[in-house]
Every structure is written in structure tokens, then in C-alpha cells.
Coordinates of C-alpha atoms in Angstrom, one line a residue:
M1 CA -32.9 12.1 6.1
A2 CA -36.9 11.1 6.4
I3 CA -38.6 8.8 4.1
A4 CA -41.9 9.6 2.5
W5 CA -44.9 7.3 4.5
S6 CA -47.8 7.0 3.4
E7 CA -49.6 4.1 4.8
K8 CA -52.4 5.4 7.1
A9 CA -50.9 8.7 7.0
S10 CA -52.9 11.0 4.6
Y11 CA -51.5 13.9 6.8
V12 CA -47.8 13.1 5.5
E13 CA -48.5 12.3 2.0
V14 CA -49.3 16.1 0.8
L15 CA -45.5 16.2 1.3
S16 CA -44.8 13.6 -1.4
R17 CA -46.5 15.4 -3.9
P18 CA -44.4 16.6 -7.3
P19 CA -43.6 20.6 -6.8
S20 CA -45.7 21.3 -9.7
L21 CA -49.0 20.0 -8.4
S22 CA -48.8 21.9 -4.8
P23 CA -46.4 24.6 -3.6
P24 CA -44.2 23.0 -1.1
V25 CA -45.6 22.6 2.6
I26 CA -43.4 24.0 5.7
L27 CA -44.3 22.2 9.0
T28 CA -43.4 23.5 12.1
Q29 CA -41.8 21.3 14.8
D30 CA -44.7 21.0 16.3
E31 CA -46.5 20.0 13.7
L32 CA -43.8 17.1 13.0
K33 CA -44.5 16.1 16.6
K34 CA -47.5 15.5 16.3
I35 CA -47.6 13.4 13.2
A36 CA -45.0 11.0 14.6
A37 CA -47.3 11.2 18.2
Y38 CA -50.3 10.2 15.9
K39 CA -48.4 7.7 14.0
A40 CA -47.4 6.0 17.4
V41 CA -50.9 6.0 18.9
E42 CA -51.7 3.7 15.7
F43 CA -49.9 1.0 17.5
V44 CA -52.3 1.2 20.6
E45 CA -55.0 -1.6 20.9
S46 CA -57.9 -1.9 23.4
G47 CA -57.4 -3.4 26.4
M48 CA -53.4 -2.4 26.7
V49 CA -51.8 -1.0 30.0
L50 CA -50.0 2.1 28.4
G51 CA -47.0 4.0 29.8
L52 CA -47.8 7.6 29.0
G53 CA -44.8 9.7 28.3
T54 CA -44.1 13.8 29.0
G55 CA -43.4 16.3 27.0
S56 CA -44.3 18.4 24.0
T57 CA -44.0 15.4 21.7
A58 CA -45.7 12.9 24.2
K59 CA -48.5 15.5 25.0
H60 CA -49.7 15.0 21.5
A61 CA -50.1 11.1 21.9
V62 CA -52.3 11.7 25.4
D63 CA -54.4 13.8 23.7
R64 CA -54.8 11.5 20.5
I65 CA -55.7 8.6 22.9
G66 CA -58.1 10.4 24.9
E67 CA -59.8 11.4 22.0
L68 CA -59.9 7.8 20.7
L69 CA -61.6 6.7 24.0
R70 CA -64.0 9.5 23.6
L71 CA -64.8 8.3 20.2
G72 CA -65.3 4.6 21.6
K73 CA -62.6 3.7 19.4
L74 CA -60.3 2.3 22.0
K75 CA -61.6 0.7 25.2
N76 CA -60.5 -0.9 28.3
I77 CA -57.1 1.3 28.3
V78 CA -55.3 1.9 31.4
G79 CA -52.4 4.9 31.7
I80 CA -49.5 4.6 34.0
P81 CA -48.5 8.4 33.8
T82 CA -44.4 9.2 34.1
S83 CA -45.3 12.8 35.8
K84 CA -48.1 14.6 37.8
K85 CA -48.1 16.7 34.5
T86 CA -49.2 14.1 32.3
Q87 CA -51.5 12.3 35.3
E88 CA -53.6 15.9 35.0
Q89 CA -53.5 15.7 31.5
A90 CA -54.8 12.4 31.2
V91 CA -57.5 13.0 34.3
S92 CA -59.0 16.0 32.1
L93 CA -59.2 13.2 28.9
G94 CA -60.7 10.7 31.1
I95 CA -58.0 8.2 30.4
P96 CA -58.1 5.9 33.3
L97 CA -55.2 5.5 35.4
S98 CA -53.2 3.3 37.7
D99 CA -49.4 2.7 39.1
L100 CA -46.6 0.4 38.7
D101 CA -47.6 -1.2 42.1
H102 CA -50.7 -2.7 40.0
H103 CA -49.3 -3.1 36.8
S104 CA -45.8 -4.4 37.1
T105 CA -45.7 -5.3 33.2
I106 CA -46.7 -2.6 30.8
D107 CA -47.8 -3.3 27.1
L108 CA -46.7 -0.4 25.6
A109 CA -45.2 3.2 26.2
I110 CA -44.9 6.1 23.7
D111 CA -42.9 9.1 24.7
G112 CA -40.5 11.7 23.1
A113 CA -36.8 12.0 23.4
D114 CA -34.4 15.0 23.5
E115 CA -31.5 13.0 21.3
V116 CA -31.6 9.9 19.6
D117 CA -28.3 8.0 18.5
P118 CA -28.0 5.8 15.3
H119 CA -28.4 2.7 17.7
L120 CA -31.4 4.2 19.1
N121 CA -30.4 5.0 22.9
L122 CA -31.6 8.1 23.8
V123 CA -31.0 11.2 25.9
K124 CA -34.3 12.2 28.3
G125 CA -35.0 14.4 30.8
R126 CA -34.9 17.8 29.6
G127 CA -38.0 18.2 31.1
G128 CA -37.6 16.6 34.3
S129 CA -39.4 13.7 34.7
L130 CA -36.6 11.1 33.7
L131 CA -36.9 9.0 36.7
R132 CA -40.5 8.3 36.4
E133 CA -40.0 8.1 32.6
K134 CA -37.3 5.2 33.2
M135 CA -39.2 3.4 35.9
V136 CA -42.1 3.3 33.8
E137 CA -40.3 2.4 30.2
G138 CA -38.2 0.1 31.6
T139 CA -40.9 -2.3 32.7
C140 CA -42.6 -2.0 28.9
K141 CA -43.0 -4.8 26.6
K142 CA -42.6 -2.3 23.6
F143 CA -41.6 1.4 23.9
I144 CA -41.9 3.6 20.9
C145 CA -40.0 6.8 21.5
I146 CA -41.7 9.6 18.8
V147 CA -39.4 12.9 17.8
D148 CA -39.0 15.2 15.2
E149 CA -35.7 14.8 13.1
S150 CA -34.1 17.9 14.6
K151 CA -33.3 15.1 17.5
L152 CA -31.2 13.1 15.9
V153 CA -27.4 13.0 16.7
K154 CA -24.5 11.1 15.9
H155 CA -23.6 10.5 19.8
L156 CA -25.3 11.3 22.9
G157 CA -24.7 14.8 24.2
G158 CA -24.2 15.5 20.3
S159 CA -26.4 18.5 20.2
G160 CA -24.4 20.4 22.9
L161 CA -27.7 20.6 25.1
A162 CA -28.3 19.0 28.5
M163 CA -27.6 15.5 29.5
P164 CA -29.8 15.4 32.5
V165 CA -28.9 13.8 35.7
E166 CA -31.4 13.5 38.9
V167 CA -29.2 14.2 41.8
V168 CA -30.4 14.6 45.9
P169 CA -30.6 18.1 47.3
F170 CA -28.2 17.3 49.9
C171 CA -24.7 18.8 49.0
W172 CA -25.4 19.1 45.5
K173 CA -22.6 20.9 44.6
F174 CA -20.4 18.3 45.6
T175 CA -22.1 15.6 43.5
A176 CA -22.2 18.2 40.7
N177 CA -18.2 18.6 40.8
K178 CA -18.0 14.7 41.1
L179 CA -20.1 14.5 37.8
Q180 CA -18.0 17.3 36.0
N181 CA -14.6 15.6 36.7
L182 CA -16.0 12.3 35.6
F183 CA -16.2 13.5 32.4
E184 CA -13.3 16.2 32.3
D185 CA -11.6 14.4 29.1
S186 CA -15.3 15.4 27.4
G187 CA -15.2 18.9 28.3
C188 CA -18.2 18.4 30.4
V189 CA -19.6 21.4 32.4
A190 CA -22.1 20.6 35.2
K191 CA -25.0 23.3 36.2
L192 CA -27.5 23.0 38.4
R193 CA -31.2 23.8 36.7
N194 CA -33.2 26.4 37.8
D195 CA -36.6 27.0 37.2
S196 CA -38.6 29.8 35.5
K197 CA -38.2 31.9 38.6
G198 CA -34.4 31.7 39.1
K199 CA -34.8 29.1 41.7
S200 CA -33.7 25.6 42.0
F201 CA -35.7 23.3 39.5
V202 CA -37.6 20.7 41.9
T203 CA -38.3 17.2 40.2
D204 CA -41.6 15.7 41.0
N205 CA -39.4 13.3 43.4
G206 CA -38.2 16.2 45.2
N207 CA -34.6 16.3 43.7
Y208 CA -32.6 18.4 42.1
I209 CA -30.8 18.1 38.2
V210 CA -27.9 18.8 37.4
D211 CA -27.6 19.2 33.5
L212 CA -24.1 18.2 31.9
Y213 CA -22.9 19.8 28.8
L214 CA -20.3 17.9 26.8
K215 CA -18.0 19.3 24.1
K216 CA -17.1 15.8 23.0
D217 CA -18.3 12.0 22.8
I218 CA -18.1 10.1 26.3
G219 CA -17.4 7.2 24.7
D220 CA -18.7 3.5 25.9
L221 CA -22.3 4.6 27.0
Q222 CA -22.6 1.7 29.1
V223 CA -19.3 2.4 31.2
A224 CA -20.3 6.0 31.6
S225 CA -23.6 5.2 33.2
D226 CA -22.2 3.1 35.6
A227 CA -19.8 5.4 36.5
I228 CA -22.4 7.9 37.2
L229 CA -24.8 5.7 39.0
R230 CA -21.8 4.7 41.4
I231 CA -21.6 8.5 42.7
A232 CA -23.4 8.9 45.7
G233 CA -25.9 11.7 45.6
V234 CA -26.9 10.3 42.1
V235 CA -30.9 9.2 41.9
E236 CA -30.8 8.6 38.0
H237 CA -29.3 10.0 34.9
G238 CA -31.0 10.7 31.4
M239 CA -29.5 8.0 29.2
F240 CA -32.0 5.5 28.2
L241 CA -29.8 2.6 26.7
D242 CA -31.3 -0.2 24.8
M243 CA -34.5 0.6 25.8
A244 CA -36.6 2.1 23.1
T245 CA -38.0 -0.7 20.5
T246 CA -39.0 1.6 17.8
V247 CA -38.2 5.1 17.0
I248 CA -40.8 7.0 15.1
V249 CA -39.2 10.0 13.0
A250 CA -40.7 12.8 11.5
G251 CA -39.2 15.2 9.1
E252 CA -40.2 17.3 6.0
L253 CA -40.5 14.4 3.7
G254 CA -42.5 12.3 5.8
I255 CA -42.1 9.6 8.6
T256 CA -39.2 7.1 9.2
I257 CA -40.0 4.2 11.5
K258 CA -37.0 2.4 13.1
N259 CA -37.0 -0.6 14.8
K260 CA -34.5 -2.7 17.2

């Protein structure tokens, strides 16, 4: 699924050696995420305004940016965080921060994804930050998505995991029923997301998340997107359509870079 990548990626070259020269190297999912994140940060240049993503993969990218700033290899970087958690991480690393009110155009955003289809459409938001992620990544000149190969799917929703929709708390059951009925032909089941304590998960924006579980392809994604957003009570959904300009995929054989 992936191809060997050697340029500026010595940490991947070891995977391409003939078996006779070295024993097989098995990388963990987190190690693959880190490889993809570090590769994405190679596109960062001094003086850029950066969208800082949220999640386990994006965390590695933010850590790397902070490290390069500390070493003096990057300068005059401004970060726009996509969540309170990323904001706290960036502050701890000494990354200067701002917001969209002061930087309406972003040079580059780096973030992970929960699913990537063959057309580079994404599902994001299983970490709960989809609204701010979409606001930031929708205004950037270049959006690099970083994933391990387990996130590749034939169609969005194909993993069988959640398709998140952020909704207002008011009458959330009404909204959830509307969403479930909308995709009834795809075997949709809508469930309110709970936190680790069993209470309703609350986003940074004070909203709830309804997770859609789909058994079949939902068809035309733009039509589906428009239909979701027409439901009163819906704030935003986790489909990021035609937004990623580059997807970096880390797999057991190396890195694959896919461009629009």
C-alpha cells in the first residue's frame, strides 16, 4: 500500500534494506504517525503562519515544530491552534500563537485524519475538534494531512467507525434522529458521544457530538454534506471534502505522498 521513501527520511530507509542484511523492523502505529508528522514538518519554512492540528498524529508535528524553533532552525513562526489542547501544547513548547481574527490567511496547516478516501476526502473529528479544525484548515493555502496506512478507506465511513457531527445541546435527540433518518438507507445509527466519565462529551465550543455509524456508502459526499448542514441544530460535520492538498501516509514499507 505504501512505497519506500528515502529522500530526507533516513528513519524510513532501514525498512527498505534486504532481509538478509537486517531483521524485519516492525513499527508501532504511533511510530508510523511520528514518521508522517516529521515528514510534513519538512514543508514548514521560517516566517509562516501555521495551522496546528489536534490529535495523536498532529501532536508529533507540533512537538517537532517546537523543537526546531528551540534549535533556531525555524524562526518567526506563528501558530493558529485548532483546540484548547493544542493551544496548551504549543504554549508549553514556546510556539507563538494567534488566531483567525488576526491572520485570516494561513500558509500551511498540518493535521491528522480518521479516514482518507482515494480522492483525499477526509473524516475528522473523532477527537472532538472538527469545527475549529475546519475553520482553520479551510482558510489555509496548503493543508497537509498526516496519517498511518490504517486510516485509508475505499469510501468515507468505510472503517465502520464514527462519522462525527457537532450539534447544539438543545434537543440533541431530535437532531440525532434527523441525522439517523437522513442516512437510513446506509444503515445509519446515530449515538451521542460520551466522555470517559460517561457524561455527554462537550466540545471546546460548548456543543455535543453525535457520531454516525454507517454500514454502507452514503453516495455523493457533497449532497450528503449539504443535507446534514440543512438540519437545524447541526453546527458542523466531520467530512472534510476537497480540503487536503497533500496526504502523507506512513506504512510499514515507507512513506507515500499523495497530492491533489
